[in-house]
XYZ file of C-alpha atoms in Angstrom:
658
model
C -61.192 -4.400 -80.206
C -63.575 -5.713 -77.629
C -63.920 -8.105 -74.746
C -65.251 -11.643 -75.087
C -66.183 -14.296 -72.574
C -68.161 -17.469 -72.266
C -68.921 -20.748 -70.565
C -69.228 -24.189 -72.154
C -70.486 -27.402 -70.570
C -68.047 -30.296 -70.385
C -70.684 -32.922 -69.609
C -74.193 -33.603 -70.916
C -75.693 -33.094 -67.449
C -74.317 -29.562 -67.082
C -76.395 -26.521 -68.002
C -74.986 -23.033 -68.583
C -76.932 -20.093 -67.171
C -77.208 -16.674 -68.763
C -76.686 -15.071 -65.355
C -73.280 -16.722 -64.985
C -72.208 -15.528 -68.433
C -73.373 -11.997 -67.647
C -71.445 -12.004 -64.353
C -68.220 -12.173 -66.381
C -68.950 -9.029 -68.409
C -68.287 -6.164 -65.927
C -64.509 -6.790 -65.640
C -64.350 -6.349 -69.446
C -66.201 -3.046 -69.738
C -62.971 -1.106 -70.294
C -62.345 -3.251 -73.374
C -65.789 -2.589 -74.788
C -67.583 0.458 -73.378
C -69.878 0.963 -76.389
C -72.265 -1.951 -75.910
C -72.594 -5.622 -75.087
C -74.622 -8.769 -75.453
C -75.054 -12.418 -74.484
C -76.110 -15.514 -76.418
C -77.271 -18.726 -74.737
C -77.860 -21.711 -77.000
C -81.265 -23.443 -76.740
C -79.760 -26.505 -75.092
C -77.878 -24.378 -72.559
C -74.640 -26.046 -73.609
C -72.773 -22.803 -74.179
C -73.085 -19.112 -73.420
C -71.203 -16.349 -75.239
C -70.660 -12.815 -73.950
C -69.376 -9.645 -75.563
C -68.481 -6.057 -74.684
C -68.080 -3.828 -77.737
C -65.660 -1.143 -78.825
C -67.351 0.155 -81.987
C -64.878 0.584 -84.866
C -66.498 -0.850 -88.026
C -70.219 -0.807 -88.910
C -71.117 1.204 -85.834
C -74.850 0.561 -86.237
C -74.876 -3.083 -87.340
C -71.898 -4.762 -85.728
C -73.410 -5.868 -82.409
C -72.331 -9.257 -81.041
C -72.663 -12.163 -80.466
C -73.423 -12.489 -84.178
C -74.913 -15.369 -86.159
C -75.232 -16.749 -89.690
C -78.466 -16.847 -91.756
C -80.162 -19.732 -89.916
C -78.618 -18.981 -86.496
C -76.726 -22.258 -86.361
C -73.302 -20.602 -86.089
C -72.617 -17.923 -83.478
C -69.491 -15.909 -82.769
C -68.127 -13.525 -80.167
C -65.011 -11.893 -81.477
C -62.327 -9.508 -80.268
C -60.181 -7.798 -82.892
C -60.295 -6.862 -86.559
C -60.380 -8.798 -89.820
C -58.581 -6.365 -92.101
C -59.271 -8.217 -95.355
C -62.994 -8.432 -94.635
C -63.860 -6.371 -97.723
C -62.166 -8.824 -100.101
C -63.267 -11.885 -98.126
C -66.885 -10.700 -98.102
C -66.872 -10.417 -101.914
C -65.512 -13.952 -102.226
C -68.122 -15.356 -99.857
C -70.954 -13.510 -101.623
C -69.919 -15.195 -104.871
C -70.172 -18.527 -103.073
C -73.797 -17.790 -102.213
C -73.538 -16.529 -98.641
C -75.977 -13.813 -97.563
C -74.843 -10.953 -95.329
C -77.025 -8.819 -93.065
C -74.376 -6.343 -91.877
C -71.283 -4.596 -93.181
C -69.125 -5.602 -90.206
C -65.940 -7.612 -90.355
C -67.395 -9.929 -87.702
C -69.929 -11.453 -90.049
C -67.266 -12.732 -92.434
C -66.071 -15.042 -89.653
C -69.289 -17.088 -89.452
C -69.545 -17.358 -93.227
C -65.855 -18.207 -93.621
C -66.373 -21.006 -91.100
C -69.363 -22.281 -93.086
C -67.305 -22.177 -96.294
C -63.921 -23.447 -95.120
C -64.604 -25.341 -91.897
C -61.779 -25.432 -89.377
C -59.432 -23.944 -91.994
C -61.324 -20.632 -91.878
C -58.592 -18.903 -89.821
C -56.154 -19.417 -92.699
C -58.269 -17.000 -94.755
C -58.287 -14.215 -92.158
C -55.795 -11.365 -92.286
C -56.146 -9.749 -88.921
C -55.686 -9.770 -85.184
C -58.276 -11.768 -83.333
C -59.492 -13.827 -80.447
C -62.540 -15.783 -81.564
C -65.061 -17.976 -79.785
C -67.323 -19.711 -82.327
C -70.209 -22.021 -81.489
C -71.469 -24.465 -84.121
C -74.881 -25.418 -82.760
C -75.635 -28.058 -85.370
C -72.428 -29.948 -84.519
C -72.397 -28.959 -80.841
C -68.790 -27.793 -80.941
C -66.952 -24.719 -79.671
C -63.852 -23.250 -81.318
C -61.420 -20.899 -79.542
C -58.972 -19.302 -81.978
C -56.163 -16.792 -81.462
C -54.374 -14.752 -84.136
C -51.097 -15.864 -85.631
C -48.667 -13.866 -83.500
C -50.669 -13.317 -80.309
C -51.738 -9.681 -80.569
C -54.987 -10.366 -78.729
C -55.356 -12.434 -75.558
C -57.706 -15.332 -74.861
C -57.617 -17.147 -71.506
C -59.369 -20.281 -70.329
C -59.717 -22.586 -67.358
C -61.995 -25.359 -66.177
C -64.211 -25.043 -63.131
C -65.872 -28.333 -62.275
C -67.479 -29.575 -65.475
C -67.479 -26.181 -67.202
C -64.947 -24.507 -69.463
C -64.566 -20.764 -68.814
C -62.924 -18.406 -71.289
C -62.399 -14.655 -71.554
C -60.232 -11.861 -72.958
C -58.797 -11.181 -69.506
C -58.207 -13.296 -66.421
C -60.271 -10.847 -64.327
C -63.382 -11.940 -66.202
C -62.832 -15.553 -65.117
C -62.742 -14.656 -61.418
C -66.515 -14.201 -60.868
C -66.987 -17.867 -61.766
C -64.098 -19.261 -59.716
C -64.924 -20.823 -56.355
C -61.641 -19.665 -54.834
C -58.730 -17.367 -55.549
C -56.191 -18.539 -58.136
C -52.658 -19.459 -57.094
C -49.461 -18.007 -58.502
C -47.485 -20.629 -60.410
C -43.842 -21.182 -59.403
C -43.126 -22.377 -62.950
C -44.540 -19.148 -64.372
C -42.478 -17.013 -61.977
C -39.380 -18.957 -62.974
C -40.132 -18.270 -66.648
C -40.817 -14.573 -66.007
C -37.512 -14.250 -64.165
C -35.803 -15.858 -67.168
C -37.594 -14.737 -70.348
C -39.473 -11.649 -68.967
C -42.807 -13.461 -69.370
C -44.542 -16.752 -68.705
C -44.389 -18.889 -71.809
C -47.666 -19.563 -73.581
C -49.902 -21.418 -72.810
C -48.851 -20.739 -69.208
C -49.997 -17.665 -67.334
C -48.920 -16.340 -63.948
C -51.641 -18.453 -62.348
C -51.852 -22.202 -61.928
C -54.531 -23.920 -64.025
C -55.336 -20.739 -65.971
C -54.028 -20.911 -69.525
C -54.067 -18.878 -72.703
C -54.742 -20.038 -76.236
C -51.299 -19.891 -77.820
C -50.673 -17.686 -80.886
C -51.596 -19.436 -84.117
C -53.510 -22.130 -82.224
C -57.094 -23.368 -82.259
C -58.848 -25.230 -79.455
C -61.902 -27.321 -80.297
C -64.296 -28.499 -77.599
C -66.394 -31.414 -78.842
C -68.048 -34.279 -76.963
C -66.611 -32.965 -73.711
C -63.025 -33.155 -74.967
C -60.660 -30.316 -75.758
C -58.177 -30.783 -78.584
C -55.568 -28.337 -79.842
C -54.121 -27.706 -83.292
C -51.643 -25.267 -84.824
C -52.788 -23.471 -87.954
C -49.789 -21.076 -88.311
C -46.252 -20.689 -87.015
C -43.041 -18.862 -87.798
C -41.205 -20.893 -90.450
C -37.842 -20.195 -92.021
C -36.269 -21.914 -95.040
C -33.277 -24.162 -94.736
C -30.063 -22.255 -95.362
C -29.755 -21.244 -98.997
C -33.443 -21.503 -99.898
C -34.122 -17.751 -99.843
C -35.847 -15.200 -102.090
C -34.039 -14.713 -105.367
C -33.619 -11.309 -106.997
C -31.646 -8.118 -106.730
C -31.639 -6.062 -103.549
C -33.529 -3.361 -105.408
C -36.274 -5.715 -106.602
C -36.685 -7.293 -103.169
C -36.842 -3.856 -101.535
C -39.672 -2.926 -103.910
C -41.528 -6.119 -103.061
C -41.108 -5.514 -99.334
C -42.361 -1.952 -99.711
C -45.439 -3.074 -101.639
C -46.405 -5.606 -98.967
C -45.837 -3.096 -96.162
C -47.860 -0.451 -97.995
C -50.819 -2.787 -98.383
C -50.520 -4.045 -94.802
C -50.696 -0.424 -93.662
C -53.524 0.568 -96.022
C -55.906 -2.178 -94.938
C -55.249 -1.304 -91.290
C -56.607 2.174 -91.936
C -60.062 0.694 -92.552
C -62.376 2.033 -89.863
C -65.526 4.060 -89.381
C -63.766 6.179 -86.749
C -60.589 8.333 -86.943
C -57.278 6.450 -86.922
C -54.051 7.806 -85.397
C -50.485 6.513 -85.052
C -47.768 6.288 -82.426
C -44.598 8.221 -83.277
C -41.523 7.524 -81.158
C -38.999 9.091 -83.525
C -37.373 5.745 -84.257
C -37.086 4.124 -87.671
C -40.129 1.866 -87.364
C -42.746 4.369 -86.234
C -41.327 7.020 -88.579
C -41.578 4.647 -91.541
C -45.101 3.696 -90.534
C -46.263 7.307 -90.347
C -44.606 7.979 -93.727
C -46.493 5.023 -95.230
C -49.778 6.286 -93.817
C -49.195 9.771 -95.219
C -48.379 8.382 -98.656
C -51.331 6.018 -98.864
C -54.072 8.011 -97.169
C -55.557 11.429 -97.771
C -57.191 11.607 -94.350
C -55.753 14.005 -91.752
C -53.311 12.178 -89.504
C -52.702 12.746 -85.825
C -49.713 11.156 -84.102
C -49.046 10.509 -80.407
C -45.686 10.558 -78.627
C -44.006 10.215 -75.216
C -41.293 12.433 -73.750
C -39.277 11.509 -70.656
C -37.776 13.429 -67.771
C -34.558 11.425 -68.148
C -32.693 12.761 -71.176
C -31.122 9.400 -71.982
C -34.616 7.988 -72.601
C -36.129 10.966 -74.394
C -36.494 10.971 -78.197
C -38.269 14.300 -78.555
C -35.754 15.776 -81.000
C -36.385 12.937 -83.488
C -40.147 13.109 -82.975
C -40.075 16.827 -83.804
C -38.014 16.150 -86.914
C -40.567 13.652 -88.252
C -43.532 15.873 -87.350
C -42.026 18.690 -89.396
C -40.919 16.362 -92.204
C -44.398 14.904 -92.706
C -46.513 17.813 -91.543
C -48.640 15.803 -89.121
C -50.461 16.984 -86.027
C -48.950 15.585 -82.843
C -50.156 15.146 -79.266
C -47.525 14.409 -76.628
C -47.314 13.435 -72.981
C -44.353 14.037 -70.710
C -43.554 11.223 -68.294
C -41.806 12.063 -65.041
C -40.201 9.500 -62.757
C -42.892 9.895 -60.104
C -45.570 9.119 -62.712
C -44.152 5.606 -63.011
C -44.547 4.817 -59.316
C -47.991 6.395 -59.018
C -49.405 4.493 -61.995
C -47.570 1.186 -61.594
C -50.344 -0.584 -59.621
C -52.868 0.104 -62.389
C -50.348 -1.259 -64.891
C -50.088 -4.540 -63.007
C -53.848 -4.794 -62.509
C -54.315 -4.609 -66.277
C -51.270 -6.713 -67.214
C -52.367 -9.483 -64.821
C -48.802 -10.704 -64.522
C -45.498 -9.900 -62.914
C -43.117 -7.837 -65.064
C -39.441 -6.901 -64.784
C -39.557 -3.427 -66.332
C -41.810 -0.417 -65.864
C -41.995 0.252 -69.631
C -45.710 -0.672 -69.904
C -46.709 2.172 -67.560
C -45.963 5.101 -69.920
C -47.641 3.135 -72.721
C -50.840 3.021 -70.672
C -50.565 6.755 -70.110
C -50.049 7.272 -73.849
C -53.179 5.304 -74.730
C -55.015 7.512 -72.255
C -53.891 10.530 -74.277
C -55.158 8.851 -77.454
C -58.583 8.273 -75.936
C -58.768 11.765 -74.437
C -57.996 13.157 -77.912
C -61.104 11.457 -79.312
C -59.387 8.478 -80.979
C -60.123 4.773 -80.579
C -57.557 3.358 -83.011
C -53.777 3.782 -83.385
C -51.259 2.115 -85.667
C -47.896 1.225 -84.128
C -44.507 0.057 -85.404
C -44.327 -2.866 -82.986
C -42.922 -6.068 -84.480
C -40.557 -4.516 -87.026
C -37.447 -5.405 -85.028
C -38.474 -9.040 -84.649
C -39.588 -9.443 -88.262
C -36.886 -7.445 -90.062
C -33.924 -7.943 -87.735
C -33.467 -4.740 -85.771
C -32.386 -5.573 -82.245
C -28.891 -5.147 -80.836
C -29.328 -8.660 -79.479
C -29.126 -9.940 -83.066
C -25.897 -7.983 -83.543
C -24.487 -9.381 -80.311
C -25.298 -12.912 -81.445
C -23.660 -12.302 -84.822
C -20.453 -11.044 -83.194
C -20.477 -13.889 -80.686
C -20.880 -16.412 -83.498
C -17.862 -14.805 -85.206
C -15.915 -14.833 -81.941
C -16.768 -18.509 -81.330
C -14.803 -19.508 -84.445
C -11.655 -18.321 -82.664
C -12.550 -18.146 -78.963
C -8.978 -17.238 -77.962
C -8.995 -14.117 -80.114
C -8.258 -10.861 -78.292
C -9.723 -8.527 -80.915
C -12.904 -10.283 -82.032
C -14.820 -9.564 -78.793
C -13.819 -5.900 -79.129
C -16.263 -5.688 -82.047
C -18.897 -5.368 -79.341
C -17.591 -1.848 -78.844
C -19.134 -1.011 -82.218
C -22.516 -1.716 -80.640
C -21.874 0.071 -77.388
C -19.168 2.697 -77.948
C -19.719 4.045 -74.438
C -18.333 0.825 -72.952
C -14.827 1.307 -71.589
C -12.899 -1.738 -72.780
C -9.316 -0.579 -72.365
C -8.862 -1.489 -68.698
C -8.113 -5.007 -67.525
C -11.238 -5.151 -65.359
C -13.487 -4.016 -68.216
C -11.963 -6.556 -70.584
C -12.499 -9.303 -68.029
C -16.151 -8.341 -67.591
C -16.703 -8.169 -71.360
C -15.123 -11.577 -71.831
C -16.947 -13.263 -68.945
C -20.360 -11.873 -69.899
C -20.397 -12.201 -73.677
C -18.521 -15.486 -73.779
C -21.387 -17.353 -72.128
C -22.011 -20.466 -74.215
C -19.168 -19.609 -76.575
C -17.970 -23.213 -76.513
C -21.277 -24.364 -78.037
C -22.335 -21.764 -80.627
C -24.752 -24.213 -82.268
C -26.824 -24.814 -79.131
C -30.445 -23.767 -79.657
C -30.547 -20.765 -77.326
C -27.080 -19.389 -78.081
C -28.313 -15.983 -79.262
C -30.247 -15.330 -76.050
C -28.025 -16.914 -73.411
C -26.533 -13.627 -72.198
C -29.974 -12.058 -71.714
C -31.411 -15.124 -70.032
C -28.350 -15.425 -67.790
C -28.636 -11.801 -66.659
C -32.356 -12.063 -65.995
C -31.993 -15.386 -64.196
C -29.685 -13.780 -61.655
C -32.791 -12.063 -60.281
C -33.801 -15.473 -58.930
C -31.375 -15.079 -56.034
C -34.268 -13.253 -54.360
C -36.577 -16.292 -54.578
C -37.541 -17.746 -51.211
C -36.527 -21.245 -50.168
C -40.185 -22.261 -50.343
C -40.500 -21.092 -53.939
C -37.249 -22.766 -55.001
C -38.410 -26.027 -53.417
C -41.490 -25.990 -55.673
C -39.545 -25.571 -58.932
C -39.313 -28.831 -60.832
C -37.808 -27.900 -64.214
C -35.235 -25.629 -65.829
C -36.960 -22.923 -67.880
C -34.340 -22.818 -70.646
C -34.127 -26.608 -70.944
C -37.908 -26.823 -71.186
C -37.973 -24.191 -73.924
C -35.347 -25.918 -76.032
C -37.205 -29.227 -75.717
C -40.267 -27.608 -77.298
C -38.566 -26.016 -80.304
C -39.732 -27.224 -83.741
C -37.854 -30.065 -85.395
C -36.651 -27.801 -88.223
C -35.109 -25.256 -85.838
C -31.547 -26.580 -86.089
C -31.670 -26.415 -89.901
C -32.259 -22.661 -89.903
C -29.628 -19.963 -90.169
C -28.431 -18.803 -86.736
C -29.928 -15.338 -87.367
C -33.325 -16.885 -88.038
C -33.077 -19.035 -84.927
C -32.556 -15.857 -82.925
C -35.594 -14.278 -84.566
C -37.750 -17.275 -83.717
C -36.717 -17.211 -80.072
C -37.388 -13.492 -79.847
C -40.831 -13.862 -81.393
C -41.761 -16.833 -79.239
C -40.545 -15.502 -75.902
C -40.337 -11.740 -75.585
C -42.584 -10.446 -78.380
C -45.696 -12.590 -78.043
C -45.701 -13.128 -74.311
C -44.506 -9.687 -73.150
C -44.392 -6.907 -75.761
C -47.746 -7.607 -77.420
C -49.452 -8.438 -74.143
C -48.172 -6.536 -71.101
C -46.836 -3.608 -73.101
C -49.330 -3.750 -75.969
C -52.950 -4.913 -75.823
C -53.382 -4.622 -72.061
C -52.085 -1.038 -71.901
C -54.093 0.006 -74.954
C -57.352 -1.568 -73.869
C -57.021 -0.181 -70.343
C -58.176 3.037 -72.023
C -60.456 1.433 -74.652
C -57.994 1.967 -77.513
C -57.335 -0.497 -80.333
C -53.753 -0.918 -81.547
C -52.974 -2.141 -85.069
C -49.637 -3.567 -86.162
C -48.812 -3.478 -89.905
C -45.376 -5.053 -89.449
C -47.107 -8.118 -87.986
C -49.262 -8.741 -91.039
C -48.606 -12.423 -91.709
C -47.716 -11.642 -95.333
C -44.955 -9.296 -94.162
C -43.653 -11.946 -91.767
C -43.726 -14.713 -94.350
C -41.946 -12.549 -96.935
C -39.316 -11.446 -94.415
C -38.756 -14.997 -93.192
C -37.656 -15.993 -96.696
C -35.194 -13.122 -96.958
C -31.516 -13.967 -96.828
C -30.312 -12.929 -93.342
C -27.699 -10.669 -94.970
C -30.614 -8.534 -96.203
C -31.827 -8.117 -92.651
C -28.423 -7.290 -91.240
C -25.562 -6.383 -93.580
C -22.402 -6.461 -91.476
C -23.793 -4.694 -88.395
C -26.270 -2.501 -90.268
C -29.666 -3.666 -89.037
C -32.800 -3.797 -91.226
C -30.761 -3.257 -94.380
C -33.498 -4.107 -96.900
C -36.161 -2.234 -94.939
C -34.022 0.910 -94.895
C -33.469 0.533 -98.610
C -37.216 0.240 -99.162
C -37.860 3.443 -97.174
C -34.815 5.514 -98.215
C -36.775 7.984 -100.355
C -39.359 8.731 -97.671
C -37.373 9.371 -94.504
C -34.709 11.909 -93.480
C -31.197 10.560 -93.497
C -30.837 11.184 -89.745
C -33.774 8.863 -89.059
C -32.549 6.154 -91.428
C -29.044 6.171 -89.984
C -29.655 6.746 -86.273
C -28.556 3.999 -83.906
C -31.327 1.750 -82.672
C -32.655 3.084 -79.355
C -34.901 0.537 -77.676
C -37.915 1.906 -75.885
C -37.235 2.092 -72.146
C -38.752 3.841 -69.145
C -37.250 4.854 -65.780
C -37.508 2.080 -63.209
C -36.227 2.505 -59.657
C -35.962 6.330 -59.277
C -39.711 6.958 -59.128
C -40.303 4.373 -56.398
C -37.755 5.856 -54.019
C -38.119 9.597 -54.477
C -38.581 12.110 -51.670
C -42.234 11.085 -51.386
C -42.573 7.441 -52.423
C -46.092 5.971 -52.600
C -47.170 4.135 -49.446
C -47.927 0.861 -51.231
C -44.214 0.313 -51.948
C -43.235 0.181 -48.274
C -46.271 -1.899 -47.427
C -45.917 -4.589 -50.111
C -42.144 -4.797 -49.706
C -42.324 -4.949 -45.925
C -40.782 -7.939 -44.193
C -44.235 -9.009 -42.991
C -45.810 -9.002 -46.460
C -42.834 -10.649 -48.136
C -42.894 -13.482 -45.615
C -46.679 -13.850 -45.705
C -46.899 -14.031 -49.478
C -43.902 -16.350 -49.525
C -42.326 -15.823 -52.967
C -39.179 -13.924 -52.009
C -36.470 -13.933 -49.372
C -37.359 -11.002 -47.102
C -33.805 -10.500 -45.875
C -32.267 -10.342 -49.357
C -34.987 -8.022 -50.620
C -34.427 -5.879 -47.524
C -30.749 -5.408 -48.370
C -31.698 -4.380 -51.917
C -34.265 -1.905 -50.594
C -31.667 -0.258 -48.376
C -29.444 0.341 -51.398
C -32.333 1.798 -53.383
C -33.514 4.041 -50.551
C -30.008 5.433 -50.038
C -30.036 6.479 -53.672
C -27.170 4.145 -54.504
C -26.701 3.174 -58.097
C -27.837 -0.440 -58.365
C -27.000 -3.011 -61.012
C -29.214 -3.623 -64.025
C -30.206 -7.062 -62.755
C -31.081 -5.688 -59.308
C -33.201 -3.036 -60.975
C -35.142 -5.766 -62.796
C -35.370 -7.835 -59.641
C -36.908 -5.030 -57.605
C -39.545 -4.319 -60.257
C -40.207 -8.063 -60.513
C -40.614 -8.477 -56.766
C -42.926 -5.469 -56.463
C -45.088 -6.491 -59.424
C -45.424 -10.049 -58.074
C -46.499 -8.677 -54.703
C -49.073 -6.491 -56.451
C -50.431 -9.486 -58.374
C -50.827 -11.442 -55.147
C -52.593 -8.517 -53.516
C -55.030 -7.872 -56.389
C -55.858 -11.413 -57.470
C -55.389 -13.487 -54.325
C -55.626 -11.369 -51.180
C -58.379 -9.168 -52.637
C -59.862 -11.915 -54.822
C -63.467 -11.368 -53.767
C -63.324 -7.631 -54.372
C -61.459 -7.922 -57.690
C -64.081 -10.411 -58.915
C -66.768 -7.781 -58.293
C -64.968 -4.773 -59.787
C -66.284 -3.087 -62.905
C -64.080 -2.107 -65.835
C -60.729 -0.548 -65.036
C -61.182 -0.070 -61.289
C -59.151 -2.090 -58.840
C -59.060 -2.697 -55.080
C -57.625 0.172 -53.087
C -54.046 -0.218 -51.907
C -54.773 1.833 -48.809
C -57.728 -0.082 -47.386
C -55.728 -2.836 -45.721
């Protein structure tokens, strides 16, 4: 992957300068340390910038890149995995190529297919394409949102870039944190696309294309998650469908091994990463190196399963060990790269893991991200299924006890425990057909963190985050099976806006590493979306068809182990014997009041509990991480705006020079 940026004029009187375009490059150097370039069109209507991470055609893939007569130019971040096949097709149509890079297929695909060119791309991408003959700019983001692309207007110019930091050198003043975005983060874990944490800075939504023409910006959707109406599913035996799923996954994996540099893989020890590594081993003869994380807290550590897969497949493995104090020490860098507030520290170890990948001499890793969303693997889907069953007889005493099958460690025999179980999981039970039913318990828990919002912030909130989401759901949503509705919500809230961004691309590219995601190949998604939900979850056995497809390649213990979601330690590292100074400073009463987002007194009470070493509730744990990360965002991007706008690559303003 790489970093892209650019400026486009919104009026005929405006001219774009090469110097301004170049000023946006330094904040992107960590995304593309291997080279860079700038294109300015003859009429100075648009300027395109690029920082390169060399993966394919190391000698000939420099950008911005053009077609034969230099009328179409592109700056591109990502990979087009079917570029080999697409190149052959375009050659037959008479197009002439001057490189062997995947980038060049983009300009020729645009020439051949017009605005439909993205439909022909199998990949992960953020594309800025300038058609000089028609004086139009296209901004395009991949189907599921693996790669970021941000934009804003400044006067009569449109600015765009792979990261918000690259917009700052061209802003006349510091951005402002959006109350609406904070409300969404403290509900869904992330601001909902196209919103970002900052007012008037937006992102191109997944599967969307923006076209700037004649000074006007219009938006279109070229791809979305679609599910059939109930009953209109794939036909065939479980065995036949498992074979078809395997074939698609195998090809999705194989084409993601295309590179002119070594390719590695993440191995957590869970089903998804284990299956991915098994697929790589079966369909590639190249030596394979895997990368894993171990944790100080035993409840989070999966080392025993990682070791089992390493021995089973005979792969070489590099591993880091994450201690609680590592979280606190590295959290500011996490937020600087994420460019948003977050409620969990989980991205921090992922940034450390990508650092291990880079230090080991690798630029590319494959990961199992997306399998749970696509194939139905989360406990949340099981919860929703049980709650749907419970809703048919809401007075039942035994139906809610099925939740114990998900969480056997829950004590449900006492009266108090039963009351808690009933009150928590019965949220929305009276309306099981409401659009957000599957996610209401999660959203309710997260929303309780808003009790720490200041009066000033609450006064600026003008809409309910959940109501706004449900208003924007597609018209066909209510005709889908309840399981598929849950999948859509998960993909459109948590996966695209948090997992693939804050925990994915931003933590990978902080260390100049490209992640590739076979389970998010659009062919895999489209095949899975037409599967009968019973093939995704049979009774409470998640990913039934996927397990059947992989049963001959994985140890039984891996196939049958209970889903363990990736988590990292949160509070303990921030309040150890020697906590980092920035925590006390940013959570001080003075800073909380000055920044204005949170109630200093309420946060103070929570801090006292944490400092005493008291066990604090799950929601309070999220709240404290959310408050601290918001304070860090304000410090980096508002208080230290001028310095951040001048920083190069992965550096950030010191937290001790205040």
